[in-house]
XYZ file of C-alpha atoms in Angstrom:
581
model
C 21.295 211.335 -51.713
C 24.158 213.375 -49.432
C 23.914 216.957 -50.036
C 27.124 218.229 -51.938
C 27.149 221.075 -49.259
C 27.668 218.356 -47.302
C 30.500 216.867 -49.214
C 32.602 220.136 -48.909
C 32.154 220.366 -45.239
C 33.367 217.088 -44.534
C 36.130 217.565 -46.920
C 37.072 220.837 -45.195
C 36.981 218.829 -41.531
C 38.862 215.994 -42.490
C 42.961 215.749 -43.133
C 43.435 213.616 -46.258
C 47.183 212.899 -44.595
C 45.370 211.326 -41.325
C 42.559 209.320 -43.218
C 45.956 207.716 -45.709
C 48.348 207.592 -42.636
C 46.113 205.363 -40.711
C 45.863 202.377 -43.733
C 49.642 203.504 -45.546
C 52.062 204.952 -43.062
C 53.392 208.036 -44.210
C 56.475 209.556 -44.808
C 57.478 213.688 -44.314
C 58.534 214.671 -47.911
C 59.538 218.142 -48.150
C 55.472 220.112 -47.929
C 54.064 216.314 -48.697
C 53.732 212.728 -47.579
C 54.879 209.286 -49.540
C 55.127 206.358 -49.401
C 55.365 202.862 -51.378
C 51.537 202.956 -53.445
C 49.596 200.735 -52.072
C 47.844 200.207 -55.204
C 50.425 198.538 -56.853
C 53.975 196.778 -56.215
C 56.627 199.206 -56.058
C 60.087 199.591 -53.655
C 60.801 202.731 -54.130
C 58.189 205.042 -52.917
C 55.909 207.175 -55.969
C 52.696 207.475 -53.681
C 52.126 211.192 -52.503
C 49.761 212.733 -50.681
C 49.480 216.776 -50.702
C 48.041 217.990 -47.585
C 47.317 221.799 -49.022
C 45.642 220.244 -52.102
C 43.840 217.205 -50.065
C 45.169 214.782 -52.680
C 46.951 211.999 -53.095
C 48.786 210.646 -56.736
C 50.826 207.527 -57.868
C 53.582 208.896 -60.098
C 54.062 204.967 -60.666
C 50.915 203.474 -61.520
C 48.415 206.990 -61.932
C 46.086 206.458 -58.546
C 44.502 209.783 -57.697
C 41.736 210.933 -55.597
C 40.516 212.484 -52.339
C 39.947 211.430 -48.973
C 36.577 209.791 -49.988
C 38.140 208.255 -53.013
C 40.460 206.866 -51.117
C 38.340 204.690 -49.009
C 36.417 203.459 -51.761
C 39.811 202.555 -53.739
C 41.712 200.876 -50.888
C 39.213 199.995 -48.811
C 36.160 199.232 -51.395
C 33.921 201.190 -49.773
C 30.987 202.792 -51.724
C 30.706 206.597 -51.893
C 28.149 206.595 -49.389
C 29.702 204.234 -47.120
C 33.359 206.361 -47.301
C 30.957 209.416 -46.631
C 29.931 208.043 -43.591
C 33.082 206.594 -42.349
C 34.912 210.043 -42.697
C 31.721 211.693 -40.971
C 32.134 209.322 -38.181
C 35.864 210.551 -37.762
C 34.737 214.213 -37.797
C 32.315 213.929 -35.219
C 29.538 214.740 -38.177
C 25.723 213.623 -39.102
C 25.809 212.682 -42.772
C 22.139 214.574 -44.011
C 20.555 212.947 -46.412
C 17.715 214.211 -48.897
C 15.612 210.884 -49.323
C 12.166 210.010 -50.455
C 10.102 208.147 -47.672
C 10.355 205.241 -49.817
C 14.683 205.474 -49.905
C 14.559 205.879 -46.198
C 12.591 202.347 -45.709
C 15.098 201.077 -47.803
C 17.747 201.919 -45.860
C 16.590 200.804 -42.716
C 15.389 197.715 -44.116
C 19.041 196.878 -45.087
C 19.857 198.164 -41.423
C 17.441 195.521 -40.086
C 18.434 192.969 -42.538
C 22.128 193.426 -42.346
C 21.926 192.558 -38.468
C 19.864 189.411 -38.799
C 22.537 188.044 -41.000
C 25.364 188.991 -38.522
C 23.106 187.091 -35.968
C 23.095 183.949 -38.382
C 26.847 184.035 -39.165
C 27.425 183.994 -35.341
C 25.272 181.061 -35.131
C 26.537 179.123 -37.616
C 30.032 179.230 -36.609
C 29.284 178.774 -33.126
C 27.485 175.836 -34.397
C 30.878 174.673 -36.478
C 32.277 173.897 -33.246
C 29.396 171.491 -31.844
C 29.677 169.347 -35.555
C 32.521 166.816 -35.674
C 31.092 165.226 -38.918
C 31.132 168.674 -40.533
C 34.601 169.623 -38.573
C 35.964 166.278 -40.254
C 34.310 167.032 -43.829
C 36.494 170.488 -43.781
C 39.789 169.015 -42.514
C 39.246 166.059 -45.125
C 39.674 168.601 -47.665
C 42.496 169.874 -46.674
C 41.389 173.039 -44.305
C 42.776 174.472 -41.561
C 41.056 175.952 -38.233
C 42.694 179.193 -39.096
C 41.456 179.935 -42.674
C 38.113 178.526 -41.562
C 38.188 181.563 -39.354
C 39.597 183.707 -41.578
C 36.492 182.755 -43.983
C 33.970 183.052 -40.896
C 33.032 179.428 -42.570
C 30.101 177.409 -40.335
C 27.948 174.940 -39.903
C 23.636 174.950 -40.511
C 22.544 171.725 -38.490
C 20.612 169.369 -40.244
C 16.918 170.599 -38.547
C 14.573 172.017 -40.320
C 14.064 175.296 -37.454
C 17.664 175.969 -35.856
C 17.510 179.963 -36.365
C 14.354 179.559 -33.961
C 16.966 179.523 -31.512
C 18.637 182.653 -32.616
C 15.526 184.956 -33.745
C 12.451 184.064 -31.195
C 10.117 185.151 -33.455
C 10.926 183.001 -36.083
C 7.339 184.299 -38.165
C 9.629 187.599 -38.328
C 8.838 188.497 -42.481
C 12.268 190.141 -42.508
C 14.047 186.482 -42.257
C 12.395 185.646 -45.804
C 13.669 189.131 -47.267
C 17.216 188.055 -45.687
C 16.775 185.273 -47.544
C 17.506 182.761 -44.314
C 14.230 181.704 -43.896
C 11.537 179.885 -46.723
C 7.768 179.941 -46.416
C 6.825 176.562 -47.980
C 3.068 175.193 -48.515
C 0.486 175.338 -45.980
C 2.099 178.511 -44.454
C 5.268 176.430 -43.209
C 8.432 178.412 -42.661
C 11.562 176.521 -42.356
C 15.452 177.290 -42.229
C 16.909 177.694 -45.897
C 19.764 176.391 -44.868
C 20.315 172.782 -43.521
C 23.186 170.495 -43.221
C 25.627 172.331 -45.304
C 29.132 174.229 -44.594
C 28.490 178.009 -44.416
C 30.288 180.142 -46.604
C 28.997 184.185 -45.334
C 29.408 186.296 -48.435
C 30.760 189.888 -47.290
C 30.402 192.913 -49.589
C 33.120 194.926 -50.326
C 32.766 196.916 -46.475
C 33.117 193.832 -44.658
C 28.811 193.589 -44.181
C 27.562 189.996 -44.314
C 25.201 190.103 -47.158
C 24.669 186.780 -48.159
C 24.927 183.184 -48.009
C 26.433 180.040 -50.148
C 26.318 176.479 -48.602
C 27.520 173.053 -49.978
C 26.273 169.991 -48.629
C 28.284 167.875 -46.348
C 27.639 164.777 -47.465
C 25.496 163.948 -50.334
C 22.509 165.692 -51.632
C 21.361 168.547 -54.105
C 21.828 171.115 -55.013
C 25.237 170.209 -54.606
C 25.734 174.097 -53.747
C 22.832 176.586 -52.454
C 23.248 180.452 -52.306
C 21.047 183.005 -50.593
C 18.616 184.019 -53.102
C 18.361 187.838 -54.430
C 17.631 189.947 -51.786
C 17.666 193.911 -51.057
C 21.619 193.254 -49.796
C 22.654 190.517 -51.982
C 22.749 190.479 -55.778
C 24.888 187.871 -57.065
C 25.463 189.667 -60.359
C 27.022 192.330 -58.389
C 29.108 190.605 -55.040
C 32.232 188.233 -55.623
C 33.160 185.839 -52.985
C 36.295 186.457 -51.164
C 36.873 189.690 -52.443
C 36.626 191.799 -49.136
C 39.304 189.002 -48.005
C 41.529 189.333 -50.982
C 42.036 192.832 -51.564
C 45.566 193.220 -50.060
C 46.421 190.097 -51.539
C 45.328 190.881 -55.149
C 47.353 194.773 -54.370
C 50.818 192.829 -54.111
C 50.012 190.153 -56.372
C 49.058 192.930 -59.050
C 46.454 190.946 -60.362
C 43.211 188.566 -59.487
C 42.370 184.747 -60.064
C 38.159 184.552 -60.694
C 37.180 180.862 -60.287
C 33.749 178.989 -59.461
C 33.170 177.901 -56.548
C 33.581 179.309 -53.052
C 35.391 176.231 -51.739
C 37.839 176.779 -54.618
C 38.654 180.300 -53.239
C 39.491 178.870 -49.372
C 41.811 176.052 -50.621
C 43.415 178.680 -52.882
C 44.442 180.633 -49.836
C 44.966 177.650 -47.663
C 47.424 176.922 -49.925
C 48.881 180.376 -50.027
C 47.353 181.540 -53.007
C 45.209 184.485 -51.811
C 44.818 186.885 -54.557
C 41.132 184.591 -55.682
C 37.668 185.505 -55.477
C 34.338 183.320 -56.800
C 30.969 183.859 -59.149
C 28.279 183.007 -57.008
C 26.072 180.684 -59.265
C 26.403 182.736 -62.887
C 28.186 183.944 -65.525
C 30.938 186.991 -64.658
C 28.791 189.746 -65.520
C 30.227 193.276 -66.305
C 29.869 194.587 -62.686
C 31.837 192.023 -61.614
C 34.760 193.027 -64.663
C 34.339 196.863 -63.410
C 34.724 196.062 -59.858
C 37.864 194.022 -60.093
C 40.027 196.280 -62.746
C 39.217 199.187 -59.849
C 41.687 196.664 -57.726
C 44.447 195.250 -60.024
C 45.319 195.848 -63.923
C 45.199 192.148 -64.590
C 42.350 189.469 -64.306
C 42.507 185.640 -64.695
C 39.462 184.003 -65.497
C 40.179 180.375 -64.245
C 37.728 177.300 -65.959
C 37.619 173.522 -66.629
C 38.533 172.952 -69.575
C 35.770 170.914 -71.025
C 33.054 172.795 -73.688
C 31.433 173.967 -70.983
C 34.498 175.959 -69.338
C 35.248 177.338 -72.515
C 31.779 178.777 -73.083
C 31.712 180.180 -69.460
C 35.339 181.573 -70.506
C 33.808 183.497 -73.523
C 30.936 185.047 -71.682
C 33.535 186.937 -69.293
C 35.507 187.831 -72.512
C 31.852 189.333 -73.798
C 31.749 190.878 -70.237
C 35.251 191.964 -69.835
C 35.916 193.677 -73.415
C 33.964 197.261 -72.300
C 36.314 197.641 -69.352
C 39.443 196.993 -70.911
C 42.007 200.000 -71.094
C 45.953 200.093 -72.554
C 47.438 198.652 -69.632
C 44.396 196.594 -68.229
C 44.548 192.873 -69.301
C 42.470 189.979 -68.883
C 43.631 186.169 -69.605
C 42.073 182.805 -69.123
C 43.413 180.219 -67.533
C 42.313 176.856 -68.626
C 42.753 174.094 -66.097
C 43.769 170.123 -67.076
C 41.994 166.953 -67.133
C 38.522 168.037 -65.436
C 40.410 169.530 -62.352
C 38.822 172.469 -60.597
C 41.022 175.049 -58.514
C 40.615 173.134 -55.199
C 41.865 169.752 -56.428
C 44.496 170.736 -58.610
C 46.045 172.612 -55.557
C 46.108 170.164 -53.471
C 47.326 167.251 -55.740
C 50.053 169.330 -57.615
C 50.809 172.354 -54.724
C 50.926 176.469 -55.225
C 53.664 176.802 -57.152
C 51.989 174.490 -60.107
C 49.026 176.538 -60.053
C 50.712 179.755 -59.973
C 52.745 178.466 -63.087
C 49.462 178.138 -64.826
C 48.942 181.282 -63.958
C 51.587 182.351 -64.948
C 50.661 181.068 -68.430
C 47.343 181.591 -68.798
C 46.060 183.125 -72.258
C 45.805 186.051 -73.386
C 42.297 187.800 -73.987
C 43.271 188.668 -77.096
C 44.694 185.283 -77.880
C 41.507 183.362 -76.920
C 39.293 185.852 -78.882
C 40.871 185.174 -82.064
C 41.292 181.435 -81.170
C 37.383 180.765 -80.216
C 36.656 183.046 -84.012
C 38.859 181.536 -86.205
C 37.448 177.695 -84.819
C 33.804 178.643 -84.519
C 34.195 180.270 -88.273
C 37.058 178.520 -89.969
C 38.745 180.639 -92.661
C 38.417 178.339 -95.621
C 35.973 180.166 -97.644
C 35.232 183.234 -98.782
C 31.673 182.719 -97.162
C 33.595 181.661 -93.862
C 35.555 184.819 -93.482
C 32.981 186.982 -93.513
C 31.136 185.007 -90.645
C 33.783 185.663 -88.637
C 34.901 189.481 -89.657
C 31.276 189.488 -88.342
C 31.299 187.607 -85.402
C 33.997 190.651 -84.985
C 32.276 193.258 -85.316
C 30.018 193.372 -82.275
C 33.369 192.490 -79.880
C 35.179 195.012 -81.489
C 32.818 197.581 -80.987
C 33.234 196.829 -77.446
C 36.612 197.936 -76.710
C 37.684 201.455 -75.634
C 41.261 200.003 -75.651
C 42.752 201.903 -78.667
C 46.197 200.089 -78.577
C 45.065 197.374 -78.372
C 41.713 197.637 -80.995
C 44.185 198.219 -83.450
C 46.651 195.167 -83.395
C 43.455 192.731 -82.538
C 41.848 194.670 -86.125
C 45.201 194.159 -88.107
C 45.002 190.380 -86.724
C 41.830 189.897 -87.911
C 42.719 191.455 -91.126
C 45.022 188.723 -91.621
C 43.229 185.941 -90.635
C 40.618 186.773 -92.599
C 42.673 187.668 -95.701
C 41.390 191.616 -96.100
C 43.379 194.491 -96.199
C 43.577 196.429 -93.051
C 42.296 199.318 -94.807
C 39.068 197.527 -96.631
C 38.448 196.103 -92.747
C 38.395 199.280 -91.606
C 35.423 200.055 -93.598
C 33.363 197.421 -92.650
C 34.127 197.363 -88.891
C 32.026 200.048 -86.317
C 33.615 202.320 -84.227
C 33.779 201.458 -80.392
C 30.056 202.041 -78.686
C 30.150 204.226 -75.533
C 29.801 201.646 -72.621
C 26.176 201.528 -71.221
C 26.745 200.915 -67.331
C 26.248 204.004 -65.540
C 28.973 204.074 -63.494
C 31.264 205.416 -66.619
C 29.199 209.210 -67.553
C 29.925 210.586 -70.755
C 32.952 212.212 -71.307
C 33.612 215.852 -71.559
C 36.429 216.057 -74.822
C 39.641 216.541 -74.100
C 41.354 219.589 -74.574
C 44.931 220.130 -76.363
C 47.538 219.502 -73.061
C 49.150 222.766 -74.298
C 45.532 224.988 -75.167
C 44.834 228.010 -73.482
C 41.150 226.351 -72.415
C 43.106 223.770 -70.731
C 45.376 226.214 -68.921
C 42.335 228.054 -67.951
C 40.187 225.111 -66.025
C 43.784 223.773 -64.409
C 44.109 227.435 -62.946
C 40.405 227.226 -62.013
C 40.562 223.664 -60.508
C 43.648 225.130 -58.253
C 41.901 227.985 -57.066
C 38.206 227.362 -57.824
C 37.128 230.758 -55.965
C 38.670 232.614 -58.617
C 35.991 231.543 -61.352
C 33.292 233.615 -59.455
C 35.135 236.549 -60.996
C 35.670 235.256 -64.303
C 33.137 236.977 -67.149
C 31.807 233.589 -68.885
C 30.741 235.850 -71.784
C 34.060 235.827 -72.682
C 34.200 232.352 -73.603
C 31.858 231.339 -76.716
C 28.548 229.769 -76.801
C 30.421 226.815 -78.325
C 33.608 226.873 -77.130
C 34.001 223.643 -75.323
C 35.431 224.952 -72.037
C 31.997 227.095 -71.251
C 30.006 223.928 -69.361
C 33.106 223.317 -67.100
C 33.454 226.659 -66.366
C 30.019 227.240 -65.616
C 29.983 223.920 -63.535
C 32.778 225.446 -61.543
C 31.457 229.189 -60.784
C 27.935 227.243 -59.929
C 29.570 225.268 -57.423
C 32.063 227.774 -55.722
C 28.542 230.001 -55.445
C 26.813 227.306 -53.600
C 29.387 226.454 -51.473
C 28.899 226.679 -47.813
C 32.832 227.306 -47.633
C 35.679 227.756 -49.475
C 35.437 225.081 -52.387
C 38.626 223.184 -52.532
C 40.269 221.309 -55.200
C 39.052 217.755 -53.397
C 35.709 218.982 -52.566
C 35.426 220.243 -56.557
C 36.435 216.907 -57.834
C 34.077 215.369 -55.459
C 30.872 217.575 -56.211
C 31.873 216.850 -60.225
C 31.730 212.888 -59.372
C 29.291 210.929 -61.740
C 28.962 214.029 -63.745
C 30.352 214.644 -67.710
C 33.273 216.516 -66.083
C 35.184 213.496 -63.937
C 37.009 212.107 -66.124
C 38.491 215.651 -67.286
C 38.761 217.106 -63.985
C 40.714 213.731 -62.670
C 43.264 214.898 -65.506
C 43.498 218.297 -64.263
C 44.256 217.217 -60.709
C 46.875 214.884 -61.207
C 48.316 217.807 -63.970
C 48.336 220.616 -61.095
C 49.236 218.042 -58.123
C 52.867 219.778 -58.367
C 52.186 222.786 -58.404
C 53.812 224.605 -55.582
C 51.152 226.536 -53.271
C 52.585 229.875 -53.960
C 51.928 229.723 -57.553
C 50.566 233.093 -58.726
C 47.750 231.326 -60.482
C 46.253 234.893 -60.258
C 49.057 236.025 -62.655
C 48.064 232.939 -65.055
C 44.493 233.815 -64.787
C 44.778 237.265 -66.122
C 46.872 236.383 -68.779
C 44.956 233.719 -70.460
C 41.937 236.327 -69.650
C 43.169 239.127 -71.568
C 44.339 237.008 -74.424
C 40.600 235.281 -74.133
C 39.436 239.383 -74.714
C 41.821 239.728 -77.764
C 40.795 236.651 -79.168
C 37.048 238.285 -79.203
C 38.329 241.398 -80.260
C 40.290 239.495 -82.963
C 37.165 237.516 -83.848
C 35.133 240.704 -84.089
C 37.657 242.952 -86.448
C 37.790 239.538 -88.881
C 33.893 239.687 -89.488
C 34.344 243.764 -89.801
C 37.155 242.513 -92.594
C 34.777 239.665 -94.172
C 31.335 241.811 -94.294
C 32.485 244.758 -96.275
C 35.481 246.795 -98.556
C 38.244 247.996 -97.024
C 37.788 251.408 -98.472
C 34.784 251.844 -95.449
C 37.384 251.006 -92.834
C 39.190 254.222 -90.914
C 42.443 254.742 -91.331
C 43.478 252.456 -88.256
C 41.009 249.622 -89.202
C 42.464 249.638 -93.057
C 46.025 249.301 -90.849
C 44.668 246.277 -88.847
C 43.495 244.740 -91.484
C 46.365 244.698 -93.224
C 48.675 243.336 -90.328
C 45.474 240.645 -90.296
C 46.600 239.613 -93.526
C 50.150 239.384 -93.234
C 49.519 237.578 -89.973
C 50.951 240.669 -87.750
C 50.818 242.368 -84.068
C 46.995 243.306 -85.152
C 45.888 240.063 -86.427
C 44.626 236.431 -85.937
C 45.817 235.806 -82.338
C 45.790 231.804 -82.598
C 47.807 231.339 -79.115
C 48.290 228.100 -78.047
């Protein structure tokens, strides 16, 4: 774990504009920077970056975040790994407040990570000695170029060939890399043998895996590197760290099945496609990609078995839809996978089925109404509850509704009576998505109050929380705030609060407040605004106070100026109920 003291230093060190500049160049925009996002397709530039608030926001497509958000948006870094790349820059030592066990961990992954470098240099150097294999890749239609691009190799067909890489081929740490299998009698031998090598690189570039396909005939037809402390193949996509620029202009993804799908994609000039490694998409894979693009294209045979592959991404996919985000399946003709239906018909055929592929919400109804047919009473209520569990699913309010009036329709109810028998959405169980704080009225005082505290965070160390009430539902993020600016080594920034609230209640509603102050001008008098909504804060608790006084007992007990408050309190005058919004 990095320290979050940590987190503001670095943030205070490092130049937002210089960590952009060097991935986006930058243009001088009046006291900012812009330029075309590159987080979606756009010619006229809506991507600034604020050097005085260490931010950057898409007025086009909504992108926001900090220096370290940055890198793990456009360059799909982790937190961690953006941590230490921005530590590098500064000349820093990222601390880190590990348990012995966390610390073998990590440099177990160290040690791993560069035995699998070793291999991937190996097996393309290896590549170049094979003419059957070299003959087996241009047979199918690849170039030297994109075999490069891929870092694709060659295993030889022994059954020891790392020996000559690691000498001490009884090394445990080659089974935990997964390259090496201990069979009976104590035997170790290569996992890998006669097949073309396909390194799988996570989202920082890091070889963490393996898939190879035979070269001529044998099974399993295709072999990946099994689970290992690097490699999780519910988690990593193949191609992605290759695709990411490509799926930015494209604006959306193409997920198909097969590594060797994925390379004749791009050799073709289709580059915007990434692989499941041997299973289902699961819902890290969903997450990871709608972080990259707004739209997904599940791509599948389409035989029975495509189509029930095709429905377990939907299942998958539903929890990380949003207005806006859209996923669609692409069904592909006569048996054809990606790779041969590329090279028999060309890019521009596949990217018209692309083009065309289904809607989610299309093949959801589709797959319900012919897995429950609505020709009976009994019928339609198998599927309004085959519904129910999908619908539940979706935090996609738009888009809830017209799929529930659909539904409605197909299954002959009222929208209203559906209503009633359908579940509200269930908060998404993956981790990565904490529970939100509620939102607060864009016009409340309690909102103008933590957007003046996010711009100047110093200012809540002065700020009497007494004055808010035990429920009001501003206290936690105030208190949040005034507990971080205290333990601050520096000056809390905006970035650095944002950062020290990540993967807490208060990121989703602090994201909102930062892209609502991003133009503000630096010489707002947010000290002004601060007293202001504090004094009407200390009338409202007066207010509160001289109501109860009003409630508990007769006027006749009142003074004379209490009787005269509480009569402007009940004509709704200069004395009573402040409700300011």
């Amino acid at each position: 774990m990095i320290p979050n003291d940590f987190i503001q230093t670095l943030l205070a060190r490092v130049d937002i504009v210089d960590v952009v500049d060097r991935y986006v160049p930058l243009k001088k925009a009046g006291a900012n920077y812009t330029a075309c996002c590159p987080f979606h397709s756009e010619k006229t530039p809506s991507f600034t970056v604020s050097p005085s608030k260490q931010f950057y926001h898409c007025f086009g497509c909504g992108a926001h975040g900090t220096a370290i958000g940055f890198l793990m948006e456009y360059g799909g870094k982790s937190f961690p790994d953006a941590v230490e790349e921005l530590a590098r820059d500064a000349g820093l030592e990222v601390p880190r407040s590990v348990t012995p066990a966390e610390d073998a961990r990590r440099v177990q992954g160290q040690d791993l990570t560069g035995l699998l470098l070793h291999a991937a240099k190996f097996y393309r150097t290896a590549l170049k000695e094979a003419p059957r294999a070299i003959d087996y890749l241009k047979d199918r239609g690849l170039t030297g170029p994109i075999a490069v691009r891929f870092g694709i190799g060659y295993a030889p067909d022994a059954w020891q060939p790392l020996a000559r890489v690691f000498p001490d081929y009884q090394d445990k740490a080659l089974e935990t890399a997964g390259l090496v299998v201990a069979g009976d009698a104590g035997k170790r031998y290569d996992r890998f043998r006669d097949r073309i090598m396909f390194p799988i690189h996570d989202a920082s570039g890091r070889v963490v895996g393996f898939g190879g396909r035979v070269v001529d005939k044998g099974e399993p037809k295709y072999l990946n590197s099994p689970e290992t402390p690097l490699f999780s193949k519910g988690r990593e996509l193949y191609g992605l760290f290759q695709a990411r620029q490509a799926i930015r202009a494209a604006g959306k993804v193409v997920v198909v099945e097969g590594y060797m799908d994925v390379v004749a994609l791009a050799q073709h000039g289709v580059e915007y496609a990434v692989a499941t490694l041997g299973t289902a998409t699961t819902a890290a894979h969903v997450q990871k990609l709608f972080r990259l693009t707004d739209t997904v294209v599940f791509c599948f045979d389409g035989d029975e078995a495509g189509r029930r592959a095709a429905w377990r991404a939907l299942e998958n996919a539903l929890a990380w839809l949003a207005d806006g985000k859209n996923a669609k399946f692409l069904f592909l003709p006569d048996g054809a996978d990606p790779d041969d239906y590329i090279r028999r018909r060309g890019s521009a055929a596949f990217e018209g089925l692309v083009g065309e592929a289904v809607p989610l919400s299309d093949f959801l109804l589709s797959e319900l109404a012919m897995r429950h047919p609505p020709t009976s009473a009994e019928d339609r209520a198998a599927l309004v509850n085959a519904a129910k569990p999908l619908l539940a699913q979706l935090h996609a309010p738009i888009l809830s509704a017209l799929l529930r009036r659909r539904i409605a329709e197909i299954a002959g109810l009222p929208e209203i009576e559906l209503a009633a028998l359908l579940p509200a959405s269930a908060p998404r169980s993956a981790p990565e998505a904490p529970a939100r704080t509620p939102r607060l009225p864009v016009t409340s005082n309690d909102r103008r109050l933590l957007r003046a505290l996010l711009f100047r965070p110093q200012l809540a160390t002065g700020l009497d929380i007494s004055l808010l009430g035990a429920t009001n539902p501003e206290r936690p993020a105030v208190a949040f705030i005034q507990s971080a600016t205290s333990a601050s080594p520096v000056e809390l920034t905006t970035a650095a609060l944002i950062e020290q609230a990540r993967g807490t209640s208060f990121e989703t509603l602090f994201d909102e407040l930062a892209t609502e102050i991003f133009g503000w001008d630096d010489d707002y008098d947010v000290n002004a605004e601060l007293t202001g909504l504090v004094e009407k804060l200390k009338r409202g608790q007066e207010n509160a106070a001289f109501r109860e006084i009003v409630r508990s007992g007769p006027v006749d007990d009142l003074s004379a100026e209490q009787r005269k408050r509480a009569q402007e309190y009940r004509r709704g005058g200069p004395g009573g109920d402040a409700r300011e919004t």
